[in-house]
XYZ file of C-alpha atoms in Angstrom:
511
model
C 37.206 158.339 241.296
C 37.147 154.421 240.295
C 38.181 155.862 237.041
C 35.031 154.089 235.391
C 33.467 156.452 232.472
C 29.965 157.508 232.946
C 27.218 157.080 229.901
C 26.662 160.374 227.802
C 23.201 158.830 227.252
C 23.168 159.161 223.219
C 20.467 157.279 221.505
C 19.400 157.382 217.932
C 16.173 158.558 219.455
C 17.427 161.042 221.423
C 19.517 162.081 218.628
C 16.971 162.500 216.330
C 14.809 164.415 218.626
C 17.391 166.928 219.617
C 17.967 167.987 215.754
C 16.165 170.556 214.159
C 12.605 170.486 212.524
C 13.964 171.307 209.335
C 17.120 169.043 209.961
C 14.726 166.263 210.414
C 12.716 167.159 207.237
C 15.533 166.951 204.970
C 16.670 163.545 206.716
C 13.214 161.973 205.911
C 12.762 162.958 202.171
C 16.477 162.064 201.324
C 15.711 158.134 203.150
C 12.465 158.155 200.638
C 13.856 158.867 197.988
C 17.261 156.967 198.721
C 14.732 154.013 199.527
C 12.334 154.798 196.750
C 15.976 154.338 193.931
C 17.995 151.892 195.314
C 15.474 149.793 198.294
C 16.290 149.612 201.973
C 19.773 147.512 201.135
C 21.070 150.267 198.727
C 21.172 152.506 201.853
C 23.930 150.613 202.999
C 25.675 149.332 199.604
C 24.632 150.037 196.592
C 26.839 147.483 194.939
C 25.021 144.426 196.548
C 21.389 145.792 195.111
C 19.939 142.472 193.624
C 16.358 143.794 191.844
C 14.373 139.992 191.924
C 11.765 140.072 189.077
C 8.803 137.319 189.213
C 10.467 134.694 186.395
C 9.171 134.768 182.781
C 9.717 133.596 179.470
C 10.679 135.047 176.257
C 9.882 132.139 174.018
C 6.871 129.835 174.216
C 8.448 126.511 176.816
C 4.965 124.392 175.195
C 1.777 124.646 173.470
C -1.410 124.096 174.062
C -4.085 122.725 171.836
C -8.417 123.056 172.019
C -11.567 122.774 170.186
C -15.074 125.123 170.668
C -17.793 126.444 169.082
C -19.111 129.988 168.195
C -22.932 129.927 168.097
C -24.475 132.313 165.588
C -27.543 132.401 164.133
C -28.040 132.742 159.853
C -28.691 136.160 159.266
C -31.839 136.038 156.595
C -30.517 136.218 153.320
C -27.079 135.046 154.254
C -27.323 131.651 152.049
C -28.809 131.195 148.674
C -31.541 128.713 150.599
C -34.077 130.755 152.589
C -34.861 127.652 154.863
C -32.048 128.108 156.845
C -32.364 131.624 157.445
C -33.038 132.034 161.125
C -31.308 128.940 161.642
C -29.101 128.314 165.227
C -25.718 127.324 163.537
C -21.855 126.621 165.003
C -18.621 127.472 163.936
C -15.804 124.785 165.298
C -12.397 126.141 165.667
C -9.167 124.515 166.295
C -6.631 126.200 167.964
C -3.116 125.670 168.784
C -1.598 128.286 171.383
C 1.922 128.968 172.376
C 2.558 127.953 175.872
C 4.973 129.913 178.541
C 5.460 128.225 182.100
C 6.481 130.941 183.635
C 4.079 133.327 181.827
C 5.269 135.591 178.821
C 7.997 137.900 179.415
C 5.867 141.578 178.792
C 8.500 142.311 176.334
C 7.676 139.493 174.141
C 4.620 140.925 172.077
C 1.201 138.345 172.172
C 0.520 137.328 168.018
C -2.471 135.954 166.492
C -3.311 134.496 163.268
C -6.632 132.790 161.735
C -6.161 130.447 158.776
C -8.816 130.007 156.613
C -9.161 126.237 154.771
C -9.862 125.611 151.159
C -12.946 124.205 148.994
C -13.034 120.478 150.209
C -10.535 120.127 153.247
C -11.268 121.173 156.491
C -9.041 123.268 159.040
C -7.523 120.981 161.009
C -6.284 118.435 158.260
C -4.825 121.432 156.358
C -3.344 123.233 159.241
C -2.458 120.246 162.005
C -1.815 117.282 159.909
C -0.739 115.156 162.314
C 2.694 112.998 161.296
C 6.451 113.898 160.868
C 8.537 113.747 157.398
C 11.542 112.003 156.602
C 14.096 113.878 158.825
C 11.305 114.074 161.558
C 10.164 117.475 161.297
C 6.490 117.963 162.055
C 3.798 118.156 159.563
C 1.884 120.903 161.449
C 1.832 124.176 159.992
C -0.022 125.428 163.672
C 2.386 123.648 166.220
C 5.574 125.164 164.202
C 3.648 129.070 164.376
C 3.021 128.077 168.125
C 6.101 127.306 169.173
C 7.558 130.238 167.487
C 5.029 132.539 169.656
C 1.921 132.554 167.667
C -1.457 131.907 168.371
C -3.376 130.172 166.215
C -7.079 129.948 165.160
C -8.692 127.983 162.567
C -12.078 127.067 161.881
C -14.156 124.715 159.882
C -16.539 126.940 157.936
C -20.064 126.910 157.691
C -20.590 123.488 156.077
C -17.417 121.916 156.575
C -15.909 119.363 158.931
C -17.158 119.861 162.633
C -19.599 122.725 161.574
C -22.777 122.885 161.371
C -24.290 121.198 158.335
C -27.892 120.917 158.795
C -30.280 118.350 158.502
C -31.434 119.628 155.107
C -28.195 120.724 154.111
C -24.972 118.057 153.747
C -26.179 116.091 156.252
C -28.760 114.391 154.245
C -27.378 111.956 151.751
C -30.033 112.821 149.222
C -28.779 116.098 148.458
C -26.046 114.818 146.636
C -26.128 115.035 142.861
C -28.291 113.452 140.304
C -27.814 112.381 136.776
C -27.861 115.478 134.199
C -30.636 116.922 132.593
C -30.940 114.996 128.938
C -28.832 116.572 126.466
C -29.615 120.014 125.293
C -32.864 120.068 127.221
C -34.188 120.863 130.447
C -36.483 117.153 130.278
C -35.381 114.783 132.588
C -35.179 110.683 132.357
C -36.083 110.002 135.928
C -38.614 110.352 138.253
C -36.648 111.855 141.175
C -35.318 114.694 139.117
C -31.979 115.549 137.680
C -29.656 118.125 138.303
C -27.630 121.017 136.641
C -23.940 122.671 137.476
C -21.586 125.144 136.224
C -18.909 123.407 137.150
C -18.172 119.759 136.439
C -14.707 119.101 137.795
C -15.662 120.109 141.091
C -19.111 119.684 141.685
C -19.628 116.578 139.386
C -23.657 114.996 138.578
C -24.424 111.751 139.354
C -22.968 110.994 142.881
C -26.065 109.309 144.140
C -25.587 107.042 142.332
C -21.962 107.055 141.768
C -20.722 107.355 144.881
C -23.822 106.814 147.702
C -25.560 103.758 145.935
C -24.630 101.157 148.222
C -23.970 103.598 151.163
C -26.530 104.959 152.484
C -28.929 104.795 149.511
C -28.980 101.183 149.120
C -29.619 101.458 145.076
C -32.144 104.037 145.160
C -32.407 107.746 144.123
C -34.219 110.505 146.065
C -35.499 114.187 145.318
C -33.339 116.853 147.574
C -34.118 118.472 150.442
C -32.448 121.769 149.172
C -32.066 122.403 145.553
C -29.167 124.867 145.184
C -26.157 125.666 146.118
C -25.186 125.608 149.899
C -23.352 129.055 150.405
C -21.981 131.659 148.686
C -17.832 133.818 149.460
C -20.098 136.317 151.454
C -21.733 133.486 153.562
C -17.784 132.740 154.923
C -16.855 136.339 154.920
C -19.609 136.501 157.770
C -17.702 133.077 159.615
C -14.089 135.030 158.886
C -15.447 137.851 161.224
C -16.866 136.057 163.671
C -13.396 134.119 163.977
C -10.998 137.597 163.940
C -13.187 139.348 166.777
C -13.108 135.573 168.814
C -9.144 135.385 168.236
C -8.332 139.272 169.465
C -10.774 138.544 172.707
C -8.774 134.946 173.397
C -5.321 135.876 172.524
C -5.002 139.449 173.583
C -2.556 140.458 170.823
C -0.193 143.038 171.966
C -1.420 145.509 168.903
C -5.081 143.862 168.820
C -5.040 142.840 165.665
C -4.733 139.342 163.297
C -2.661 138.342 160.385
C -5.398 136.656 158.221
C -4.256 133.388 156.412
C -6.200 131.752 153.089
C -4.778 128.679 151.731
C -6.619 127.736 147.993
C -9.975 129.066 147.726
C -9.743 130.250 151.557
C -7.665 132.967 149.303
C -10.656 134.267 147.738
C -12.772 134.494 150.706
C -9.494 136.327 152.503
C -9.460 138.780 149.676
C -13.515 139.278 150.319
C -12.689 139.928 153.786
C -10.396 142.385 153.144
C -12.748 144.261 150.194
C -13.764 147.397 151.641
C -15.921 148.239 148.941
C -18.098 144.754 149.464
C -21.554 146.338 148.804
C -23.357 143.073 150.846
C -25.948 144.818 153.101
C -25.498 141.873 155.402
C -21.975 142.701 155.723
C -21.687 146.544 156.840
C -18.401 147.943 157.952
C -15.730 146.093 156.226
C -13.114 148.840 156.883
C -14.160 147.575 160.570
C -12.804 144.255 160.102
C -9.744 145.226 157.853
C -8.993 147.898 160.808
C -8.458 143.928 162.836
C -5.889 142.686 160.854
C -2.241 143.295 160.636
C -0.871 141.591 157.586
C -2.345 138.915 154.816
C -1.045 135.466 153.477
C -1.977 133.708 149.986
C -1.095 130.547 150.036
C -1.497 128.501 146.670
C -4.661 130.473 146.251
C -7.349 130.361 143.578
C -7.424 133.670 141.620
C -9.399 135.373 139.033
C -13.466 135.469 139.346
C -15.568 138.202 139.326
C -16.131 140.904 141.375
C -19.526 140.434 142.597
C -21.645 136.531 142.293
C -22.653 136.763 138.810
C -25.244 133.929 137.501
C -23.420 131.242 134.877
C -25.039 131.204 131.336
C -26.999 127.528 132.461
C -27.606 128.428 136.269
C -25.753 127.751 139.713
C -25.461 124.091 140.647
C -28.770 122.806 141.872
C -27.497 120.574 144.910
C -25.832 121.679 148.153
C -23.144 118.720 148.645
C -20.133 117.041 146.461
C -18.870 114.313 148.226
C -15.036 112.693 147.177
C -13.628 109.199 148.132
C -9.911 108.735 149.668
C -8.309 108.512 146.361
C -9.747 111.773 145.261
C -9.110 113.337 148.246
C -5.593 111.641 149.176
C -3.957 112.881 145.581
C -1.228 114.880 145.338
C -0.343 115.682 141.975
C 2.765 117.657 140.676
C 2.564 119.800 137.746
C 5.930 120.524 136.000
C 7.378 123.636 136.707
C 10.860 125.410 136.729
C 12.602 122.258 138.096
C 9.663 120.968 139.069
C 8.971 117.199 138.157
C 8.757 113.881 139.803
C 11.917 112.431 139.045
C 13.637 115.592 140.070
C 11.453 116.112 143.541
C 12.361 112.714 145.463
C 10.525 112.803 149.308
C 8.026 115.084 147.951
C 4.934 113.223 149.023
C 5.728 111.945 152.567
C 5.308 108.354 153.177
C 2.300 107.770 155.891
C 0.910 111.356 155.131
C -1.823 110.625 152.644
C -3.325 108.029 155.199
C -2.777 111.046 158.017
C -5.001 113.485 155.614
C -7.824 111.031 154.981
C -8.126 110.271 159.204
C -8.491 113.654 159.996
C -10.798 113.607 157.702
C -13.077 110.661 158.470
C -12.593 111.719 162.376
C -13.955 114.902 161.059
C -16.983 113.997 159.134
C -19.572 112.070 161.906
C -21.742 110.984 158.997
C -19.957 110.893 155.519
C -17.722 108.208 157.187
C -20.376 105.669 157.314
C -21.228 106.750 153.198
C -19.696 105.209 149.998
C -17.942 101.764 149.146
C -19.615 98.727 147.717
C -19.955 96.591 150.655
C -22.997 97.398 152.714
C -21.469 96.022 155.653
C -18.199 98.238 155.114
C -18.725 101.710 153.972
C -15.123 103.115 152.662
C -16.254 106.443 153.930
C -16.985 110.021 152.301
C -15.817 113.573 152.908
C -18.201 115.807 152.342
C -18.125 119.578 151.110
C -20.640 122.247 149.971
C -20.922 123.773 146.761
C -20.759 127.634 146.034
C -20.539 130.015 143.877
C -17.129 131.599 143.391
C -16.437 135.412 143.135
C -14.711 138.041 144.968
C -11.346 137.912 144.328
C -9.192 139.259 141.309
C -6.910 142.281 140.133
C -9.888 144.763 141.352
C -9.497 143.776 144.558
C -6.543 142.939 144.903
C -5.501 146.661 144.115
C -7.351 147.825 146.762
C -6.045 145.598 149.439
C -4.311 148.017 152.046
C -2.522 145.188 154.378
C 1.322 143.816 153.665
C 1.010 141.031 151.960
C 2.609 137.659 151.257
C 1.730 135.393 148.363
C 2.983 131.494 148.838
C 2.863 129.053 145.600
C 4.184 126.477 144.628
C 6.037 125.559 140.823
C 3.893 122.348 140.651
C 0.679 123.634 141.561
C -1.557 122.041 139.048
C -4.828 123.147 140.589
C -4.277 126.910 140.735
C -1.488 127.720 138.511
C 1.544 129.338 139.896
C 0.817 132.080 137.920
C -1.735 133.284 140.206
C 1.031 134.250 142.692
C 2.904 136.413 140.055
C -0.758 137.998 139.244
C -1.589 138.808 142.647
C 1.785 140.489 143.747
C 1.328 142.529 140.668
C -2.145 143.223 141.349
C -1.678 144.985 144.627
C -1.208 149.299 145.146
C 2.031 149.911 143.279
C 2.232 152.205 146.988
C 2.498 148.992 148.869
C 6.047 148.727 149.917
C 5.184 145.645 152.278
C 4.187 142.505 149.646
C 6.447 139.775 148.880
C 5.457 136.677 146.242
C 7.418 133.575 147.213
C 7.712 130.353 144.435
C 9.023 127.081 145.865
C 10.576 124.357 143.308
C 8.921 121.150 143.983
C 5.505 122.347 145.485
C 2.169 121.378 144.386
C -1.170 122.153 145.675
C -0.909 120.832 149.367
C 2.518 121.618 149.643
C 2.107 122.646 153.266
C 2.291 118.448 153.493
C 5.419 117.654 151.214
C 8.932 117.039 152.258
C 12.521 116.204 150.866
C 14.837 112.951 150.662
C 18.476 112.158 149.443
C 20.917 114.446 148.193
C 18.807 117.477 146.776
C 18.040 118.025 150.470
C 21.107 119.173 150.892
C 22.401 123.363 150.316
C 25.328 123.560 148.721
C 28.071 125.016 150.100
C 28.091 128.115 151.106
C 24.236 128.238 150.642
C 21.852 127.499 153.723
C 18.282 126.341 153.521
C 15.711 129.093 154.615
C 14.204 128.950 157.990
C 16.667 125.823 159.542
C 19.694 125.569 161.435
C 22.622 125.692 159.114
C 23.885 122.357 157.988
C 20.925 120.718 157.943
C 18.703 119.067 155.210
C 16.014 121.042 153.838
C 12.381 119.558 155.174
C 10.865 120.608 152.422
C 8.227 122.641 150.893
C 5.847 122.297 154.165
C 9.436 123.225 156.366
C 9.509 126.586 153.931
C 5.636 127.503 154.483
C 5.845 127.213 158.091
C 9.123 129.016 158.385
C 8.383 131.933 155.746
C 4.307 131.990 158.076
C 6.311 132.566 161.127
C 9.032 135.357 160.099
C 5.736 136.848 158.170
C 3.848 137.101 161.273
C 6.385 138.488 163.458
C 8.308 140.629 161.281
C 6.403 141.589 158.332
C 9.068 140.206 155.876
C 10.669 137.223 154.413
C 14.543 136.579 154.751
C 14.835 139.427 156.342
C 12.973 141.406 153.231
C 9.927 143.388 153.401
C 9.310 143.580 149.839
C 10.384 141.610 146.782
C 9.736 138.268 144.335
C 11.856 135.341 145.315
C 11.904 131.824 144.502
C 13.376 128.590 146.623
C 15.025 126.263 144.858
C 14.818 121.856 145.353
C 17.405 122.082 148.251
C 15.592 124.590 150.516
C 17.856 128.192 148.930
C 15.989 131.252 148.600
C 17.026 132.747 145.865
């Protein structure tokens, strides 16, 4: 004997092969399913498992912003002029998207909104005014929604801004507005006709010569192409669903749906939108379309018509197209309200932002920028808008509205009265246990533009202003929309509240 130590010739093969068939059985499942819980390392020690996920973000790292079209073609009967019927048209929408670099985290839900523009301004200069107030906040009501996660649609509608206007429609100068009809009588003092409207302030008579006599009509006056008005609420209702069902196939919202947005008279054709009794034959299905959207926003909206288009005592407006200059459109008057005055509101209108509205406008409008001024080498530029009638929208249907609801106004507003806000809230189901009416001191029509400078800016102590970091200065009325859009959106309430009537003071305090 060398006293060396022969091998026993184990193996884990051979080991495994001399055990039992059900031995072996049990030995397999109890590796799959150790395996299947902790991976091939948790075998071995549990405690140095380390799960690696594929990186993601929970809050948008950028955003993202584009312009398209929707084609569609006029369905007949769709606008008061039966030329167009059968018309190829385009919808252009602007949209501004949150951003995530490492793709959205699954928990974080996907949110959509589409904001529908007023009477004269299109989307993009009411939504994405370009520009920063006096403590450098942006202006732009879309980049603050993306950044805080939602996605964000808004169009120019049928005869505004990048839309289609037709040939015969606002984009020929001649269908502007004449001089009146003589007094009391339907006899008219000049040869290219005259024209009627049932409502002066914002579809005024004369503007051919007024406001297009030295650009483009070089002194002359012309007979229109179209003689009445352009559209009517239902013709944007139509645009408004086009939009919703574009936004829910583009941004995939995690529970498929919209919160639908009118600022001024974009709050009438949002409350059309939402009327499930709208007996239009052209517009079937509205519970459809309701069924798309989540929640609804009024901001500073116009309030109060009838139910259905009803024909003024003297007629519709004859022409299709109102055109305004930049001091028209640039103005940004205050009404007084609780608190509310000029000497009281300092920063309200933000330096460099009236010049911001009228170039999104002019970069907006391909021809009305070559209209209007006196110098025929110069034009000062036009926008232009269509006329309408105006219905759609009051206590009626507001009482039927079924989505929550938040109403936005401001004190000042001296275009639609703040009382509209306080009419609305009250208007809607006494059931609805989701609607919340929010008054801001210092706030006028457009006061999704207006900021805040000097002291008032400041919350007192122990107060905070809504929507900011604590200790700093209130940005102002445009600060307070975006902020209370957002929280609405994404939470279905306002500070924190689902319900209620609240007002924010000149400092930025909801009280």
């Amino acid at each position: 004997m060398d006293g060396s130590r022969k091998s026993d010739g184990w193996s884990p093969g051979r080991w495994w092969r001399s055990r039992p068939l059900w031995h072996r059985w049990w030995i397999a499942v109890g590796t799959c399913l150790a395996v299947g819980a902790f991976g091939v390392g948790g075998l071995l020690a549990v405690d140095a498992i380390r799960i690696e996920q594929a990186p993601c973000d929970d809050k948008p790292t950028d955003i993202t912003t584009s312009d398209y079209t929707l084609d569609f073609t006029v369905p007949n009967g769709m606008m008061p002029d039966p030329q167009f019927n059968g018309q190829k048209a385009q919808l252009s929408v602007h949209r501004v998207a949150p951003e995530y670099a490492h793709g959205r985290c699954a928990q974080t839900p996907a949110r959509a909104a589409v904001l529908i523009h007023g009477r004269s301004v299109p989307g993009r200069a009411v939504f994405d005014l370009k520009g920063k107030d006096q403590n450098n906040n942006k202006l732009s009501v879309q980049e603050g929604l993306a950044r805080a996660g939602v996605d964000t649609f808004v169009p120019d509608l049928l005869g505004y801004g990048r839309s289609t206007r037709f040939p015969h429609g606002l984009d020929d100068p001649h269908n502007a507005s004449r001089p009146a009809f003589n007094a009391g009588s339907t006899t008219c003092a000049f040869p290219t006709g005259c024209d009627r409207t049932h409502n002066a302030q914002i579809f005024p008579l004369d503007q051919q010569r007024t406001k297009l006599g030295t650009n483009p009509l070089a002194g002359k006056m012309f007979a229109h192409s179209s003689d009445v008005r352009f559209a009517t609420i239902d013709t944007w209702v139509r645009d408004i669903r086009q939009v919703i069902d574009d936004a829910i196939a583009k941004a995939q919202p995690t529970n498929g749906k919209v919160t639908l947005v009118g600022y001024s008279l974009g709050g009438p054709r949002v409350g059309r939108t939402l009327y499930a009794a709208n007996p239009n034959p052209l517009l079937p299905d509205s519970a459809t379309w309701i069924g798309k959207v989540d929640r609804a926003v009024f901001i500073a909206s116009i309030f109060g018509m009838p139910t259905e288009e009803t024909t003024p005592a003297g007629g519709f407006v004859s022409f299709p197209m109102t055109v305004a200059d930049k001091a028209a459109m640039t103005s940004m008057p205050l009404a007084n309200g609780p608190g509310t005055n000029e000497q009281s509101c300092s920063g309200r209108v933000v330096p460099g932002s009236q010049d911001e509205v009228w170039k999104e406008l002019m970069k907006d409008d391909g021809a009305g920028k070559d209209w209007g001024g006196d110098d025929p080498h110069h034009p000062a530029g036009l926008n232009r808008s269509p006329t309408f009638s105006t219905y759609g929208w009051n206590t009626a249907v507001a009482g039927q509205v079924t989505v929550p609801t938040l109403i936005l106004h401001g004190f000042g507003d001296g275009t639609a009265p703040v009382a509209n806000s306080t009419a609305i809230y009250n208007a809607l189901p006494a059931a609805t246990k989701n609607k919340v009416v929010v008054q801001i001191t210092c706030a006028s029509h457009v006061f999704m533009y207006e900021g805040c400078s000097g002291d008032r800016c400041n919350a007192p102590s122990p107060s905070t202003v809504y929507g900011q970091q604590p200790g700093t200065p209130w940005a102002g009325p445009h600060g307070t929309a975006t902020a209370a859009l957002a929280e609405w959106i994404t939470n279905g309430t306002f500070n924190g509240a689902a319900s209620g009537k609240f007002t924010v003071d000149g400092s930025g305090v909801v009280h």
